[in-house]
mmCIF file of C-alpha atoms in Angstrom:
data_model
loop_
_atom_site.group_PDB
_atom_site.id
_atom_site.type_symbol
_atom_site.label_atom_id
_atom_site.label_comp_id
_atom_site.label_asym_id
_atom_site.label_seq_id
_atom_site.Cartn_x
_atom_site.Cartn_y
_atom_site.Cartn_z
ATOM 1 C CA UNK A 1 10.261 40.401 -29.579
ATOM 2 C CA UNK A 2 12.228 38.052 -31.286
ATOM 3 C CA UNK A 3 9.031 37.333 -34.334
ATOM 4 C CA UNK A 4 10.041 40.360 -35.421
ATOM 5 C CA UNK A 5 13.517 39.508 -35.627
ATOM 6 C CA UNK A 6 15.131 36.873 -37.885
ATOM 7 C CA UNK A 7 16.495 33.345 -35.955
ATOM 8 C CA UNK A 8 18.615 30.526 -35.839
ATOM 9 C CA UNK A 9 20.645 31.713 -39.168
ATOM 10 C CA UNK A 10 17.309 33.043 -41.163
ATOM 11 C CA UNK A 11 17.370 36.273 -42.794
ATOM 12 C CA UNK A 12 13.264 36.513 -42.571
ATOM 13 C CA UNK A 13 11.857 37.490 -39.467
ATOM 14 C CA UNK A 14 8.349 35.649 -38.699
ATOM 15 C CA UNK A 15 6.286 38.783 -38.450
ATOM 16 C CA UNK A 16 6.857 41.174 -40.965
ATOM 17 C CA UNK A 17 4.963 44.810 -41.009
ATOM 18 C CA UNK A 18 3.214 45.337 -44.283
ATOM 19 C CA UNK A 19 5.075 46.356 -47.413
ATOM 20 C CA UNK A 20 8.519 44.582 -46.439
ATOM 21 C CA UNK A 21 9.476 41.843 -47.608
ATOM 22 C CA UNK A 22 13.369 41.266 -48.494
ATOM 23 C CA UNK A 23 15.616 39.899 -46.746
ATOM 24 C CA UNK A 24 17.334 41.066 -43.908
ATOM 25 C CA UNK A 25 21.386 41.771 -44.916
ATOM 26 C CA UNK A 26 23.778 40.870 -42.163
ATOM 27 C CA UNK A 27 26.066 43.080 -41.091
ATOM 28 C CA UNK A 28 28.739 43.878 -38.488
ATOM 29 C CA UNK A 29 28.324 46.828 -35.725
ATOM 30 C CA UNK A 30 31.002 49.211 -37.163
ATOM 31 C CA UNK A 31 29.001 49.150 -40.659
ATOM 32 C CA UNK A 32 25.747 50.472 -38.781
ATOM 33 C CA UNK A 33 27.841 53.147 -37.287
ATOM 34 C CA UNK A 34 31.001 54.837 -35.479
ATOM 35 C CA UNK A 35 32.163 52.965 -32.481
ATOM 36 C CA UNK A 36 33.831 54.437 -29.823
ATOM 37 C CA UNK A 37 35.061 53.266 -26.053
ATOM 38 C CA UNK A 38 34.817 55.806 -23.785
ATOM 39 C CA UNK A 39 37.466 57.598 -21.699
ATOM 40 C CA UNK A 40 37.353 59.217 -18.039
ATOM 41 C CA UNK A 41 38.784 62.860 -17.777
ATOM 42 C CA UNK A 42 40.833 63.180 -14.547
ATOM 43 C CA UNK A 43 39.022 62.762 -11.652
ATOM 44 C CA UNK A 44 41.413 64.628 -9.463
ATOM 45 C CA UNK A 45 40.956 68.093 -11.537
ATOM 46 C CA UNK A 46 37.099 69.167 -10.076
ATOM 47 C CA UNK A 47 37.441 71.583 -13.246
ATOM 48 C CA UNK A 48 37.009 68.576 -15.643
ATOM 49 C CA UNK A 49 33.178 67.852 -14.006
ATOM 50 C CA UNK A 50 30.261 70.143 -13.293
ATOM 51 C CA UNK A 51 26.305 69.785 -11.878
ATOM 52 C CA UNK A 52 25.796 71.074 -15.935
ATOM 53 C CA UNK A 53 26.977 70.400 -19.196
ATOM 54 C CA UNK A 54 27.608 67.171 -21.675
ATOM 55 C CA UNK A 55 26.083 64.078 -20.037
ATOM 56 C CA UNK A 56 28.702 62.376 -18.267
ATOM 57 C CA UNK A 57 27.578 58.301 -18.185
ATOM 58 C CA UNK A 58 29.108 55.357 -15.951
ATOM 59 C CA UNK A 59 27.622 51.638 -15.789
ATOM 60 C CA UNK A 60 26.060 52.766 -12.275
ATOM 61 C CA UNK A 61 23.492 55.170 -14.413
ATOM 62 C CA UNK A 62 22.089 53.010 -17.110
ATOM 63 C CA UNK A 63 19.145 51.971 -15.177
ATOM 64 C CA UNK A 64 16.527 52.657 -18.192
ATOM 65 C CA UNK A 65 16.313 52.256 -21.879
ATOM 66 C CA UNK A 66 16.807 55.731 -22.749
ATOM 67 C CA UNK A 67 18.684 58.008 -20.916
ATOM 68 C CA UNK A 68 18.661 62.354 -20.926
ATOM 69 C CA UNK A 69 20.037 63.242 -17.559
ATOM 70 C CA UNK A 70 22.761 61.984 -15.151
ATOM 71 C CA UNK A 71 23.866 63.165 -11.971
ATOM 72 C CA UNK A 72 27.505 64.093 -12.839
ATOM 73 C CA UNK A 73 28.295 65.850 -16.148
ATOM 74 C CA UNK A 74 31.422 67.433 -17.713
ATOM 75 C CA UNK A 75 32.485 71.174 -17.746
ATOM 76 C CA UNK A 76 33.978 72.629 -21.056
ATOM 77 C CA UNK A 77 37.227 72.068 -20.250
ATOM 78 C CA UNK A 78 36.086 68.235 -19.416
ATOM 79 C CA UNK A 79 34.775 67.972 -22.508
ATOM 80 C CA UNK A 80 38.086 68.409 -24.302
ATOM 81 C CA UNK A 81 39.631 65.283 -22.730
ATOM 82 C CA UNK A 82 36.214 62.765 -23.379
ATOM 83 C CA UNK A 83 34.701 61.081 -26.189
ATOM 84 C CA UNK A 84 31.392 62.238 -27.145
ATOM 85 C CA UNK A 85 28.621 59.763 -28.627
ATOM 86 C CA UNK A 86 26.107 61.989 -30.104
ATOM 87 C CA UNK A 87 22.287 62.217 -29.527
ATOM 88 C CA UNK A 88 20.910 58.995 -30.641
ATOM 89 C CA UNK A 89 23.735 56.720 -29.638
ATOM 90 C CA UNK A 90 23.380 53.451 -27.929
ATOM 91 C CA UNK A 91 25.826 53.168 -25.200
ATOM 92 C CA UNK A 92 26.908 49.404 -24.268
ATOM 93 C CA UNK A 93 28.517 48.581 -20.776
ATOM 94 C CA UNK A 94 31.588 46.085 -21.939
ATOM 95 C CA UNK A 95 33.673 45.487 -18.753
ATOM 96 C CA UNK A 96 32.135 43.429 -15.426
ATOM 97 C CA UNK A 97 28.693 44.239 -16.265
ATOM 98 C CA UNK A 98 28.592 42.786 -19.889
ATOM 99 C CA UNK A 99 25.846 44.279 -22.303
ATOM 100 C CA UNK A 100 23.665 47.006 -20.094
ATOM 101 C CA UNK A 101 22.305 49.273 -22.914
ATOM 102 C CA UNK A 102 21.070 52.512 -23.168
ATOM 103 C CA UNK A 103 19.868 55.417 -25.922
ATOM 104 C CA UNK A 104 20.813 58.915 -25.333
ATOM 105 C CA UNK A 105 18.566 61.507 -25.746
ATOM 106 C CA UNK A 106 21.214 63.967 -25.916
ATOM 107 C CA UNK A 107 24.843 64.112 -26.992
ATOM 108 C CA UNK A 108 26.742 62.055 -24.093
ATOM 109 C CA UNK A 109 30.311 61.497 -22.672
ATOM 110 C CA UNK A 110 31.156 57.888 -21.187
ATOM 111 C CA UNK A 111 33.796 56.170 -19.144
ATOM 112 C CA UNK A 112 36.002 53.073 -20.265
ATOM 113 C CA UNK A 113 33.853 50.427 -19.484
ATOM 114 C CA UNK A 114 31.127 51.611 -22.173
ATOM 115 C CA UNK A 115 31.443 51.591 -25.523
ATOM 116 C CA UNK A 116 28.967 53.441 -28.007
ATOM 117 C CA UNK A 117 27.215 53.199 -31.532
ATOM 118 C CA UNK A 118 26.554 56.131 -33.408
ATOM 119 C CA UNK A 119 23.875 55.086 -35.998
ATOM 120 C CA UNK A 120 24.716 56.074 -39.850
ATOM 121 C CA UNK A 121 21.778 58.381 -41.142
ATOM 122 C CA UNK A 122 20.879 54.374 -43.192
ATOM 123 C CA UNK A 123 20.024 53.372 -39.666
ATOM 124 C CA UNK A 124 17.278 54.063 -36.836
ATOM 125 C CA UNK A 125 18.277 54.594 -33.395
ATOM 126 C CA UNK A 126 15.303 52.427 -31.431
ATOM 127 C CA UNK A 127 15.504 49.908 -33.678
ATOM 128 C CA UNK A 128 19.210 49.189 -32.984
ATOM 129 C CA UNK A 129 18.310 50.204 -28.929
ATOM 130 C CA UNK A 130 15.774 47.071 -29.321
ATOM 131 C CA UNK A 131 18.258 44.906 -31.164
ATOM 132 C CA UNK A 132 21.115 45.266 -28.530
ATOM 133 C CA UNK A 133 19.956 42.981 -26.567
ATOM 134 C CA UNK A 134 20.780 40.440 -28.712
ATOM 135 C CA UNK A 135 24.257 41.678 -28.726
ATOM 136 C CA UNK A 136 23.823 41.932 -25.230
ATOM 137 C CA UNK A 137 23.900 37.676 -25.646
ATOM 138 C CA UNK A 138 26.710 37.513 -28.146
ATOM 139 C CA UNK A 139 29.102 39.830 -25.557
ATOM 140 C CA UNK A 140 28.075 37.724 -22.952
ATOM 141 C CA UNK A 141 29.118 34.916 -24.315
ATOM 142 C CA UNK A 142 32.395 36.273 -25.569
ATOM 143 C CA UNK A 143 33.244 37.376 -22.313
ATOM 144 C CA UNK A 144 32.597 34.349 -20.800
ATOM 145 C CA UNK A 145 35.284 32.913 -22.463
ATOM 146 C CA UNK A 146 37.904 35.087 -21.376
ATOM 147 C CA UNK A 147 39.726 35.198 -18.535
ATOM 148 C CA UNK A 148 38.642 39.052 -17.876
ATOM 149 C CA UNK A 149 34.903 39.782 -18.225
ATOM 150 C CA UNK A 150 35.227 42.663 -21.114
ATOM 151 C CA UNK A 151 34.765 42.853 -24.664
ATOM 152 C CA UNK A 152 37.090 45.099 -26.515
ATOM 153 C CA UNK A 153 35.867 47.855 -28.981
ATOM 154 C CA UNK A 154 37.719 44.827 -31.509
ATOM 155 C CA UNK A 155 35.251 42.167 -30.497
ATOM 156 C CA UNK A 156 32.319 44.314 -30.185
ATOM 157 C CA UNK A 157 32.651 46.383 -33.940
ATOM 158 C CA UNK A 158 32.648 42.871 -35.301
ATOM 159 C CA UNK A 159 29.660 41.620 -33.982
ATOM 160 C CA UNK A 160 27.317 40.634 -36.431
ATOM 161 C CA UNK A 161 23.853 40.827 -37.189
ATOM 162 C CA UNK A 162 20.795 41.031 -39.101
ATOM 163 C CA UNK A 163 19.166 44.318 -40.410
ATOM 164 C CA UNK A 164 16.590 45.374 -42.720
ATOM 165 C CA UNK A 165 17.191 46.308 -46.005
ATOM 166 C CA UNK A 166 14.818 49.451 -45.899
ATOM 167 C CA UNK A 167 15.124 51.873 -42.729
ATOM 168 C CA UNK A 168 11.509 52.164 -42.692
ATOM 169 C CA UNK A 169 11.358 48.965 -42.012
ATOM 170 C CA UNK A 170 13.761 49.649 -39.071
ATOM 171 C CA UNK A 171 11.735 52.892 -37.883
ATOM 172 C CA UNK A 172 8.551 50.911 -37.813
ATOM 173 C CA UNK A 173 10.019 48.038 -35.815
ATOM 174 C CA UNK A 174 11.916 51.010 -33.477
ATOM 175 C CA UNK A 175 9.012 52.681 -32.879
ATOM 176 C CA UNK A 176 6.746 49.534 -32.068
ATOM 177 C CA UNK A 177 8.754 48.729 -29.110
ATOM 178 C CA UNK A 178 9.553 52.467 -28.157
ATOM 179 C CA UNK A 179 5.140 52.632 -27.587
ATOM 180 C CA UNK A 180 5.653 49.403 -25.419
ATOM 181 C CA UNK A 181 8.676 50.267 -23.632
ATOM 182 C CA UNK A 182 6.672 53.706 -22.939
ATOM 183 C CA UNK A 183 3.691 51.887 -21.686
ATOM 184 C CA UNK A 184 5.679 50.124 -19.499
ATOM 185 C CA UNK A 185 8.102 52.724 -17.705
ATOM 186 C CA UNK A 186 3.881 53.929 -17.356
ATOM 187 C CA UNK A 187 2.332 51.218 -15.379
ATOM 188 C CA UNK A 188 6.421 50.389 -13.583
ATOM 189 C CA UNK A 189 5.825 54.122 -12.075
ATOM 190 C CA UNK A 190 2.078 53.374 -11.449
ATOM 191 C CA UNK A 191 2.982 50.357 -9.580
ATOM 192 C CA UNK A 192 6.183 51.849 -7.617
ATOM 193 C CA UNK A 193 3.409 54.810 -6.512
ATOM 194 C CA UNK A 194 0.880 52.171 -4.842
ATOM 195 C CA UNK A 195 3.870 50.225 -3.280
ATOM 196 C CA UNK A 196 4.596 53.221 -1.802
ATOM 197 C CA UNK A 197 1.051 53.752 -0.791
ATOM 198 C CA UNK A 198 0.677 50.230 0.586
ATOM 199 C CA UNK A 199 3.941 50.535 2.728
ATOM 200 C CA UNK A 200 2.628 54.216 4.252
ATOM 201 C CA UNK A 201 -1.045 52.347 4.879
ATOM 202 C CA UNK A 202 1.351 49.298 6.295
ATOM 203 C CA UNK A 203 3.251 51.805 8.540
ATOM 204 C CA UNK A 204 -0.164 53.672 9.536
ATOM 205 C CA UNK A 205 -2.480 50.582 10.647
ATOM 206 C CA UNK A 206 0.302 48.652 12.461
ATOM 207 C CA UNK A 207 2.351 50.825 14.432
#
């Protein structure tokens, strides 16, 4: 991963695709898009949540890279008291569990300990996705340093770091690792399905 990305204060990555070749500008997270921390609706009204609706997302359900479903969502009249990140946004955990990241597929509400990036039409979502986990390191380290484990919407807008110049550039890198993040999420369910099959052949032969 990190070829493709520029190090140690360079503004050239090592492997380039064809056709680029400027350097990479360095910026901060609020000028590659809108920054929000999330907010959680009352719990207590049931009227604020439903089994339909916006996406409602905690820590607990980023568990993948991309995300178009969770388990609780918010009603209409939830929505009204939330902070929506629209479709494309990357949502990063930023209390306790410092720098879990995921895309949404859809447009998504999210609780305090998350905050979210809304790409700028300059920038590609995947590409960013893949990136975060560099921020994922600079949070880390941030937090580590305080006496609560959290970085602020502050702290995280003004993260730097480096992006191409082109977002071509940025869709080709995006969708390079989106084909290997699919290929794995293939063989990871290939490999859950004959551990599953091993444990009911386990279960079978030695009673």
């Amino acid at each position: 991963m990190y070829l493709l990305f520029p190090r140690n204060g360079s503004k050239f990555p090592q492997l380039r695709f064809a056709g680029f070749a400027d350097a990479w500008e360095e910026r901060k997270l609020k000028e590659l898009g809108d920054i929000q921390t999330g907010n959680t609706p009352p719990t207590s009204n049931l009227d604020n949540y439903s089994t339909d609706g916006v996406l409602w997302v905690t820590p607990t359900d980023i568990k993948t890279l991309v995300i178009s479903d969770t388990a609780k969502k918010l009603s209409e009249v939830g929505v009204t008291k939330a902070r929506i990140a629209k479709a494309g946004s990357i949502l990063v955990t930023s209390i306790a569990s410092i720098g879990k990241n995921t895309l949404v597929t859809m447009d998504a509400s999210f609780n305090q300990q998350i905050n979210s990036l809304t790409p700028t039409p300059k920038n590609d979502s995947y590409f960013l996705l893949t990136q975060s986990e560099k921020w994922s390191e600079k949070m880390k380290k941030t937090a580590a340093s305080a006496t609560m484990q959290i970085v602020n919407k502050t702290d995280f807008s003004n993260i730097s770091t480096f992006v191409p110049v082109h977002k071509e550039e940025q869709q080709k890198i995006g969708l390079f690792f989106k084909q290997l993040d699919n290929n794995i999420a293939l063989h990871q369910r290939k490999l859950e399905k004959l551990q599953e099959l091993k444990k009911g052949y386990l279960q079978k032969m030695f009673c």
